[in-house]
Coordinates of C-alpha atoms in Angstrom, one line a residue:
X30 CA 0.0 0.0 0.0
X31 CA 1.5 3.4 -1.0
X32 CA 1.8 6.4 1.3
X33 CA -1.3 8.3 -0.1
X34 CA -3.5 5.2 0.2
X35 CA -2.4 4.6 3.8
X36 CA -3.2 8.2 4.8
X37 CA -6.6 8.1 3.2
X38 CA -7.4 4.7 4.9
X39 CA -6.3 6.1 8.3
X40 CA -8.5 9.2 7.8
X41 CA -11.6 7.1 6.9
X42 CA -11.1 4.9 10.0
X43 CA -11.0 8.1 12.1
X44 CA -14.2 9.4 10.6
X45 CA -16.0 6.2 11.6
X46 CA -14.6 6.0 15.1
X47 CA -14.6 9.6 16.4
X48 CA -17.5 11.4 18.2
X49 CA -19.5 14.4 16.8
X50 CA -17.9 17.5 18.4
X51 CA -14.6 19.0 19.4
X52 CA -14.2 21.5 22.3
X53 CA -11.6 24.1 21.3
X54 CA -9.1 26.1 23.3
X55 CA -10.7 28.8 25.5
X56 CA -7.8 31.2 24.8
X57 CA -9.0 32.3 21.3
X58 CA -12.3 34.0 20.8
X59 CA -13.0 33.9 17.0
X60 CA -12.8 31.0 14.6
X61 CA -12.0 31.5 10.9
X62 CA -11.2 28.8 8.3
X63 CA -7.7 28.5 6.8
X64 CA -6.9 30.8 3.9
X65 CA -4.4 30.6 1.1
X66 CA -1.6 31.9 3.3
X67 CA -1.4 28.5 5.1
X68 CA 0.8 26.7 2.6
X69 CA 3.7 25.3 4.6
X70 CA 4.3 21.6 4.8
X71 CA 3.6 20.7 8.4
X72 CA 5.6 17.8 9.6
X73 CA 4.2 17.2 13.1
X74 CA 2.6 13.8 13.4
X75 CA -1.2 14.0 13.7
X76 CA -1.6 11.7 16.6
X77 CA 0.5 14.0 18.8
X78 CA -1.5 17.1 18.2
X79 CA -4.7 18.4 19.7
X80 CA -7.7 18.1 17.4
X81 CA -8.4 21.8 17.4
X82 CA -4.9 22.6 16.2
X83 CA -6.0 21.8 12.7
X84 CA -8.4 24.8 12.7
X85 CA -6.6 28.1 12.0
X86 CA -8.4 30.0 14.8
X87 CA -10.6 27.8 17.0
X88 CA -13.7 29.2 18.8
X89 CA -14.3 28.8 22.6
X90 CA -17.6 27.2 21.8
X91 CA -18.0 23.5 20.8
X92 CA -17.9 23.1 17.0
X93 CA -19.1 20.2 14.9
X94 CA -16.7 17.4 14.3
X95 CA -17.1 17.9 10.5
X96 CA -15.1 21.1 10.7
X97 CA -12.2 19.3 12.3
X98 CA -12.4 16.3 9.9
X99 CA -12.3 18.6 6.9
X100 CA -9.4 20.7 8.2
X101 CA -7.4 17.6 9.2
X102 CA -7.9 16.0 5.8
X103 CA -6.7 19.1 4.0
X104 CA -3.5 19.0 6.0
X105 CA -3.0 15.3 5.4
X106 CA -3.4 15.8 1.7
X107 CA -1.4 19.0 1.7
X108 CA -4.1 21.2 0.2
X109 CA -5.5 24.6 1.3
X110 CA -8.8 24.6 3.1
X111 CA -11.7 26.1 1.2
X112 CA -13.4 29.0 2.8
X113 CA -16.4 28.5 0.5
X114 CA -16.9 25.0 1.8
X115 CA -16.6 26.1 5.4
X116 CA -19.2 28.8 4.8
X117 CA -21.5 26.3 3.2
X118 CA -21.3 24.0 6.2
X119 CA -21.7 26.8 8.6
X120 CA -24.8 28.2 6.9
X121 CA -26.3 24.8 6.6
X122 CA -25.8 24.0 10.3
X123 CA -27.0 27.4 11.4
X124 CA -30.3 27.0 9.6
X125 CA -31.4 24.4 12.2
X126 CA -29.7 25.2 15.5
X127 CA -28.3 28.7 15.8
X128 CA -27.0 28.0 19.4
X129 CA -26.4 24.3 19.3
X130 CA -24.0 23.3 16.6
X131 CA -23.0 20.0 18.1
X132 CA -26.0 18.0 17.1
X133 CA -26.0 18.0 13.3
X134 CA -29.6 18.1 11.9
X135 CA -30.5 15.4 9.4
X136 CA -32.2 18.0 7.2
X137 CA -29.0 20.0 6.3
X138 CA -26.9 20.1 3.2
X139 CA -29.1 18.2 0.8
X140 CA -26.6 18.6 -2.0
X141 CA -22.8 18.7 -2.6
X142 CA -21.7 20.2 -5.9
X143 CA -18.0 20.3 -6.9
X144 CA -17.7 21.2 -10.6
X145 CA -14.7 20.6 -12.7
X146 CA -11.3 21.9 -11.7
X147 CA -12.5 23.4 -8.5
X148 CA -10.2 21.8 -5.9
X149 CA -8.2 19.2 -7.7
X150 CA -8.0 15.5 -6.7
X151 CA -6.8 16.0 -3.1
X152 CA -9.1 19.0 -2.5
X153 CA -12.2 17.2 -3.8
X154 CA -11.4 14.2 -1.6
X155 CA -11.1 16.5 1.4
X156 CA -14.5 18.1 0.6
X157 CA -16.1 14.7 0.2
X158 CA -14.8 13.6 3.6
X159 CA -17.6 15.8 5.1
X160 CA -20.3 13.8 3.4
X161 CA -20.9 11.3 6.3
X162 CA -21.9 14.2 8.5
X163 CA -24.9 15.1 6.3
X164 CA -26.7 11.7 5.9
X165 CA -29.7 13.3 4.3
X166 CA -27.7 14.5 1.3
X167 CA -29.6 13.6 -1.8
X168 CA -27.5 15.1 -4.6
X169 CA -23.8 14.8 -5.3
X170 CA -22.2 16.4 -8.4
X171 CA -18.5 15.8 -9.1
X172 CA -18.5 16.4 -12.9
X173 CA -15.3 17.1 -14.7
X174 CA -12.9 16.6 -11.8
X175 CA -9.6 15.0 -13.0
X176 CA -9.5 12.5 -10.1
X177 CA -6.8 9.9 -9.4
X178 CA -7.6 6.2 -8.6
X179 CA -7.0 6.6 -4.8
X180 CA -9.2 9.7 -4.7
X181 CA -12.1 8.0 -6.4
X182 CA -11.8 5.0 -4.1
X183 CA -12.0 7.3 -1.1
X184 CA -14.9 9.2 -2.4
X185 CA -16.8 6.0 -3.2
X186 CA -16.4 5.0 0.4
X187 CA -18.0 8.2 1.5
X188 CA -20.8 8.0 -1.1
X189 CA -21.7 4.5 0.0
X190 CA -22.9 5.9 3.4
X191 CA -25.6 8.1 1.8
X192 CA -28.9 6.2 2.1
X193 CA -31.1 8.9 0.5
X194 CA -29.1 9.7 -2.6
X195 CA -31.3 10.5 -5.5
X196 CA -29.0 12.2 -8.0
X197 CA -25.4 11.3 -8.7
X198 CA -23.2 12.9 -11.4
X199 CA -19.8 11.3 -11.9
X200 CA -19.2 12.5 -15.5
X201 CA -15.6 12.8 -16.7
X202 CA -13.8 11.9 -13.5
X203 CA -11.7 9.0 -14.8
X204 CA -13.8 6.1 -13.6
X205 CA -12.0 3.9 -16.0
X206 CA -8.8 4.0 -13.8
X207 CA -10.4 2.1 -10.9
X208 CA -11.3 -1.6 -10.7
X209 CA -14.8 -2.5 -11.9
X210 CA -15.8 -4.0 -8.5
X211 CA -15.5 -0.6 -6.8
X212 CA -18.0 1.0 -9.1
X213 CA -20.3 -2.0 -8.7
X214 CA -20.1 -1.6 -4.9
X215 CA -21.1 2.0 -5.2
X216 CA -24.1 1.1 -7.4
X217 CA -25.2 -1.7 -5.0
X218 CA -25.2 0.9 -2.1
X219 CA -27.1 3.6 -4.0
X220 CA -30.3 2.0 -5.3
X221 CA -32.4 5.0 -4.3
X222 CA -31.0 6.9 -7.3
X223 CA -33.4 8.7 -9.7
X224 CA -30.7 10.2 -11.9
X225 CA -27.3 8.7 -12.7
X226 CA -24.6 10.3 -15.0
X227 CA -21.4 8.4 -15.7
X228 CA -20.7 9.9 -19.1
X229 CA -17.3 10.8 -20.4
X230 CA -15.4 8.1 -18.5
X231 CA -14.3 5.9 -21.4
X232 CA -15.7 2.8 -19.7
X233 CA -15.1 -0.3 -21.8
X234 CA -17.8 -2.5 -23.0
X235 CA -17.4 -5.2 -20.3
X236 CA -17.3 -2.8 -17.4
X237 CA -20.3 -0.9 -18.7
X238 CA -22.2 -4.1 -19.0
X239 CA -21.5 -5.0 -15.4
X240 CA -22.7 -1.7 -14.2
X241 CA -25.9 -1.9 -16.2
X242 CA -26.7 -5.3 -14.7
X243 CA -26.8 -3.6 -11.3
X244 CA -29.1 -0.9 -12.5
X245 CA -31.8 -3.5 -13.2
X246 CA -32.5 -3.5 -9.4
X247 CA -33.1 0.3 -9.4
X248 CA -36.9 0.8 -9.0
X249 CA -36.9 4.6 -9.3
X250 CA -34.3 5.4 -11.9
X251 CA -35.7 8.1 -14.3
X252 CA -32.6 9.4 -16.1
X253 CA -29.5 7.6 -17.2
X254 CA -26.5 9.2 -19.1
X255 CA -24.0 6.8 -20.6
X256 CA -22.7 9.0 -23.3
X257 CA -19.0 9.2 -24.3
X258 CA -18.0 5.7 -23.2
X259 CA -17.2 2.6 -25.1
X260 CA -20.6 0.7 -25.0
X261 CA -20.8 -2.1 -27.5
X262 CA -22.5 -5.5 -27.9
X263 CA -22.2 -6.6 -24.2
X264 CA -23.5 -3.3 -22.9
X265 CA -26.4 -3.4 -25.3
X266 CA -27.3 -6.9 -24.1
X267 CA -27.4 -5.6 -20.6
X268 CA -29.3 -2.5 -21.8
X269 CA -31.9 -4.9 -23.4
X270 CA -32.6 -6.4 -20.0
X271 CA -32.6 -3.0 -18.2
X272 CA -35.1 -1.5 -20.7
X273 CA -37.3 -4.5 -20.4
X274 CA -37.5 -4.5 -16.6
X275 CA -37.3 -0.8 -15.7
X276 CA -40.6 1.0 -16.2
X277 CA -39.5 4.2 -14.5
X278 CA -36.8 5.2 -17.0
X279 CA -37.8 8.3 -19.0
X280 CA -34.5 9.8 -20.2
X281 CA -31.7 7.7 -21.8
X282 CA -28.5 9.2 -23.3
X283 CA -26.2 6.7 -25.1
X284 CA -24.6 9.1 -27.5
X285 CA -20.9 8.9 -28.5
X286 CA -20.5 5.1 -28.0
X287 CA -20.0 2.1 -30.3
X288 CA -23.6 1.0 -30.7
X289 CA -23.5 -0.2 -34.3
X290 CA -24.0 -3.4 -36.3
X291 CA -25.2 -6.3 -34.1
X292 CA -25.1 -4.0 -31.0
X293 CA -27.6 -1.6 -32.6
X294 CA -30.0 -4.5 -33.4
X295 CA -29.9 -5.8 -29.8
X296 CA -30.4 -2.2 -28.5
X297 CA -33.5 -1.7 -30.7
X298 CA -34.8 -5.1 -29.6
X299 CA -34.6 -3.8 -26.0
X300 CA -36.4 -0.6 -26.9
X301 CA -39.4 -2.7 -28.0
X302 CA -39.7 -4.0 -24.4
X303 CA -39.9 -0.5 -22.9
X304 CA -43.0 1.6 -22.9
X305 CA -42.0 4.5 -20.6
X306 CA -39.0 6.1 -22.4
X307 CA -39.6 9.8 -23.4
X308 CA -36.2 11.1 -24.5
X309 CA -33.6 9.0 -26.3
X310 CA -30.2 10.1 -27.6
X311 CA -28.2 7.6 -29.6
X312 CA -26.3 10.2 -31.7
X313 CA -22.7 9.6 -32.9
X314 CA -22.9 5.8 -32.8
X315 CA -23.0 4.9 -36.5
X316 CA -26.1 2.6 -36.3
X317 CA -26.4 2.7 -40.1
X318 CA -29.4 1.9 -42.3
X319 CA -30.2 -1.4 -40.6
X320 CA -30.2 0.2 -37.2
X321 CA -32.4 3.0 -38.6
X322 CA -34.9 0.4 -39.9
X323 CA -34.9 -1.3 -36.4
X324 CA -35.5 2.0 -34.7
X325 CA -38.3 2.7 -37.2
X326 CA -40.1 -0.5 -36.3
X327 CA -39.8 0.4 -32.7
X328 CA -41.4 3.9 -33.4
X329 CA -44.6 2.1 -34.3
X330 CA -44.9 0.9 -30.7
X331 CA -43.2 3.8 -28.8
X332 CA -46.2 5.1 -26.9
X333 CA -44.5 7.9 -24.9
X334 CA -41.4 8.9 -26.8
X335 CA -41.2 12.7 -27.3
X336 CA -37.7 13.2 -28.6
X337 CA -35.3 11.1 -30.7
X338 CA -31.7 12.1 -31.5
X339 CA -30.2 10.1 -34.4
X340 CA -27.6 12.7 -35.6
X341 CA -24.2 11.4 -36.9
X342 CA -25.3 7.8 -37.4
X343 CA -24.4 7.1 -41.0
X344 CA -28.1 7.0 -42.0
X345 CA -28.7 7.2 -45.8
X346 CA -31.8 7.4 -47.9
X347 CA -32.9 3.8 -47.4
X348 CA -32.5 4.2 -43.6
X349 CA -34.5 7.4 -43.7
X350 CA -37.3 5.5 -45.4
X351 CA -37.4 3.0 -42.6
X352 CA -37.7 5.7 -40.0
X353 CA -40.5 7.5 -41.8
X354 CA -42.4 4.2 -42.1
X355 CA -42.4 4.0 -38.4
X356 CA -43.2 7.6 -38.0
X357 CA -46.3 7.1 -40.1
X358 CA -47.8 5.0 -37.2
X359 CA -46.5 7.1 -34.4
X360 CA -48.7 9.8 -32.8
X361 CA -46.6 11.0 -29.9
X362 CA -43.1 11.9 -31.2
X363 CA -42.5 15.7 -31.2
X364 CA -38.8 16.0 -32.1
X365 CA -36.6 14.1 -34.6
X366 CA -32.9 15.0 -35.0
X367 CA -31.2 13.7 -38.1
X368 CA -28.3 16.2 -38.5
X369 CA -24.9 15.2 -39.8
X370 CA -26.1 12.1 -41.6
X371 CA -25.1 11.4 -45.3
X372 CA -28.5 12.1 -46.7
X373 CA -29.1 13.3 -50.2
X374 CA -31.2 16.3 -50.9
X375 CA -33.6 14.2 -52.8
X376 CA -34.2 11.9 -49.8
X377 CA -34.7 14.9 -47.5
X378 CA -37.2 16.5 -49.9
X379 CA -39.2 13.2 -50.1
X380 CA -39.4 13.1 -46.3
X381 CA -40.9 16.6 -46.3
X382 CA -43.3 15.7 -49.1
X383 CA -44.5 12.8 -46.9
X384 CA -45.1 15.1 -44.0
X385 CA -47.0 17.6 -46.1
X386 CA -49.2 15.1 -48.0
X387 CA -49.4 12.1 -45.7
X388 CA -48.4 10.8 -42.2
X389 CA -51.7 12.1 -40.8
X390 CA -51.1 10.4 -37.4
X391 CA -47.7 12.1 -36.9
X392 CA -47.6 15.1 -34.6
X393 CA -43.9 16.0 -35.3
X394 CA -43.1 19.6 -34.4
X395 CA -39.3 19.7 -34.9
X396 CA -37.3 18.1 -37.7
X397 CA -33.5 18.7 -37.7
X398 CA -31.6 18.3 -41.0
X399 CA -28.7 20.6 -40.1
X400 CA -25.2 20.0 -41.5
X401 CA -26.5 18.2 -44.6
X402 CA -25.8 19.3 -48.1
X403 CA -29.1 21.2 -49.1
X404 CA -29.5 23.9 -51.7
X405 CA -31.1 27.3 -51.1
X406 CA -34.2 26.2 -52.9
X407 CA -34.9 23.8 -50.1
X408 CA -36.4 26.8 -48.1
X409 CA -39.3 27.0 -50.5
X410 CA -40.2 23.4 -49.8
X411 CA -40.0 24.1 -46.1
X412 CA -42.5 27.0 -46.4
X413 CA -44.8 24.9 -48.5
X414 CA -44.8 22.1 -45.9
X415 CA -45.6 24.6 -43.2
X416 CA -48.9 25.4 -45.0
X417 CA -50.0 21.9 -44.1
X418 CA -48.2 21.7 -40.8
X419 CA -48.1 25.2 -39.2
X420 CA -46.5 23.9 -36.0
X421 CA -43.6 22.2 -37.8
X422 CA -40.1 23.7 -37.4
X423 CA -37.6 22.4 -39.9
X424 CA -33.9 23.1 -39.0
X425 CA -31.5 23.0 -41.9
X426 CA -28.2 24.4 -43.1
X427 CA -28.0 26.1 -46.6
X428 CA -25.2 24.9 -48.8
X429 CA -22.0 27.0 -48.2
X430 CA -20.8 27.9 -51.7
X431 CA -17.3 28.9 -50.4
X432 CA -16.9 25.5 -48.7
X433 CA -18.0 23.5 -51.7
X434 CA -15.8 25.6 -54.1
X435 CA -12.8 24.6 -52.0
X436 CA -13.9 21.0 -52.3
X437 CA -14.2 21.4 -56.1
X438 CA -10.7 23.0 -56.2
X439 CA -9.3 20.1 -54.2
X440 CA -11.0 17.5 -56.5
X441 CA -9.6 19.3 -59.6
X442 CA -6.1 19.1 -58.1
X443 CA -6.5 15.4 -57.4
X444 CA -7.7 14.8 -61.0
X445 CA -4.6 16.7 -62.3
X446 CA -2.3 14.7 -60.0
X447 CA -3.9 11.4 -61.2
X448 CA -3.6 12.5 -64.9
X449 CA 0.1 13.4 -64.5
X450 CA 0.7 10.0 -62.8
X451 CA -0.9 8.2 -65.7
X452 CA 1.2 10.1 -68.2
X453 CA 4.4 9.3 -66.3
X454 CA 3.4 5.6 -66.1
X455 CA 2.8 5.7 -69.9

């Protein structure tokens, strides 16, 4: 065990074993948290010091143990104490007992939010060490913090103690650097979650599948963000089970993964077993035409889906046809996003013709064709379609003549190079 891990383990044991308050020295009248001036590396061993020595200026009144724990952890990890976090704890404690700060109310500090690059790995770990003193905390947001493996392990230990956690955001914190079993342990201990965000962690297919298997036991999960990971076939097989057994799930984001080929077909099969999903994002996966047809078949049965994002999925004209066949039998979908797909202008025009002259059951209000090569005359067709569907908003990008002129110049240069090569070979 390295030195950092030993320090963190010792600190965790102290949190569990110590009482709830510390009586400070009577010689000092005012307490203030450490500021940025306290930067020297203190070498005195912690077991030989009085607990209140870790506070910069102790008060003669009893103070909550949480103050001492946080201050001590900051010194052990050699980071500055955050005045903002001290104020947050003070204000939260004062809302319940102005004169009695020893007994920590169970209604205080219902959320802990530490956004990216706020304290660093050590500072974030120190802040999270105060979590056990607020057992009613229901929301923890740690998005974007570049945490190390030992920091994540310590934070997971603290999070496992929260029995009323309903929202947990662990996006882009390097979850991929810790063993799979640690994340599984966290999910086993937090089955009260309604919202879970583990996006941007580059979790591999096997690890993601193991985590999704634990989510099957979540009875209240409403929102799940799995974007920007490496979900593939194994994950989609686990998602199939999750979608079939979780009726509470309303928002699912699987964008920027590897759901394509067989994985896309398995994913679509799982969607057919779910009837409560309202918002689905599977953009930037490359599901292709076969995946689009499978999603189109699901649209015929999707009774509550309001928004579907299929941008950047390599969907061509034949895939678009499959989607609109499903849309013809759907009477709930309000938004369909198809931007950045290799669709021809002819295919896009035919889809608008279908909306104008048919698809009487469809209630589509937003259709997104942005970043697709469409001519300026496309606007006229959009206006004509609105005469039949006044509520329809069609988003599209007009062709950039300068951009395409550059492409033409490049193609001419390529042709010249090829011609010169042929002449030289001859």
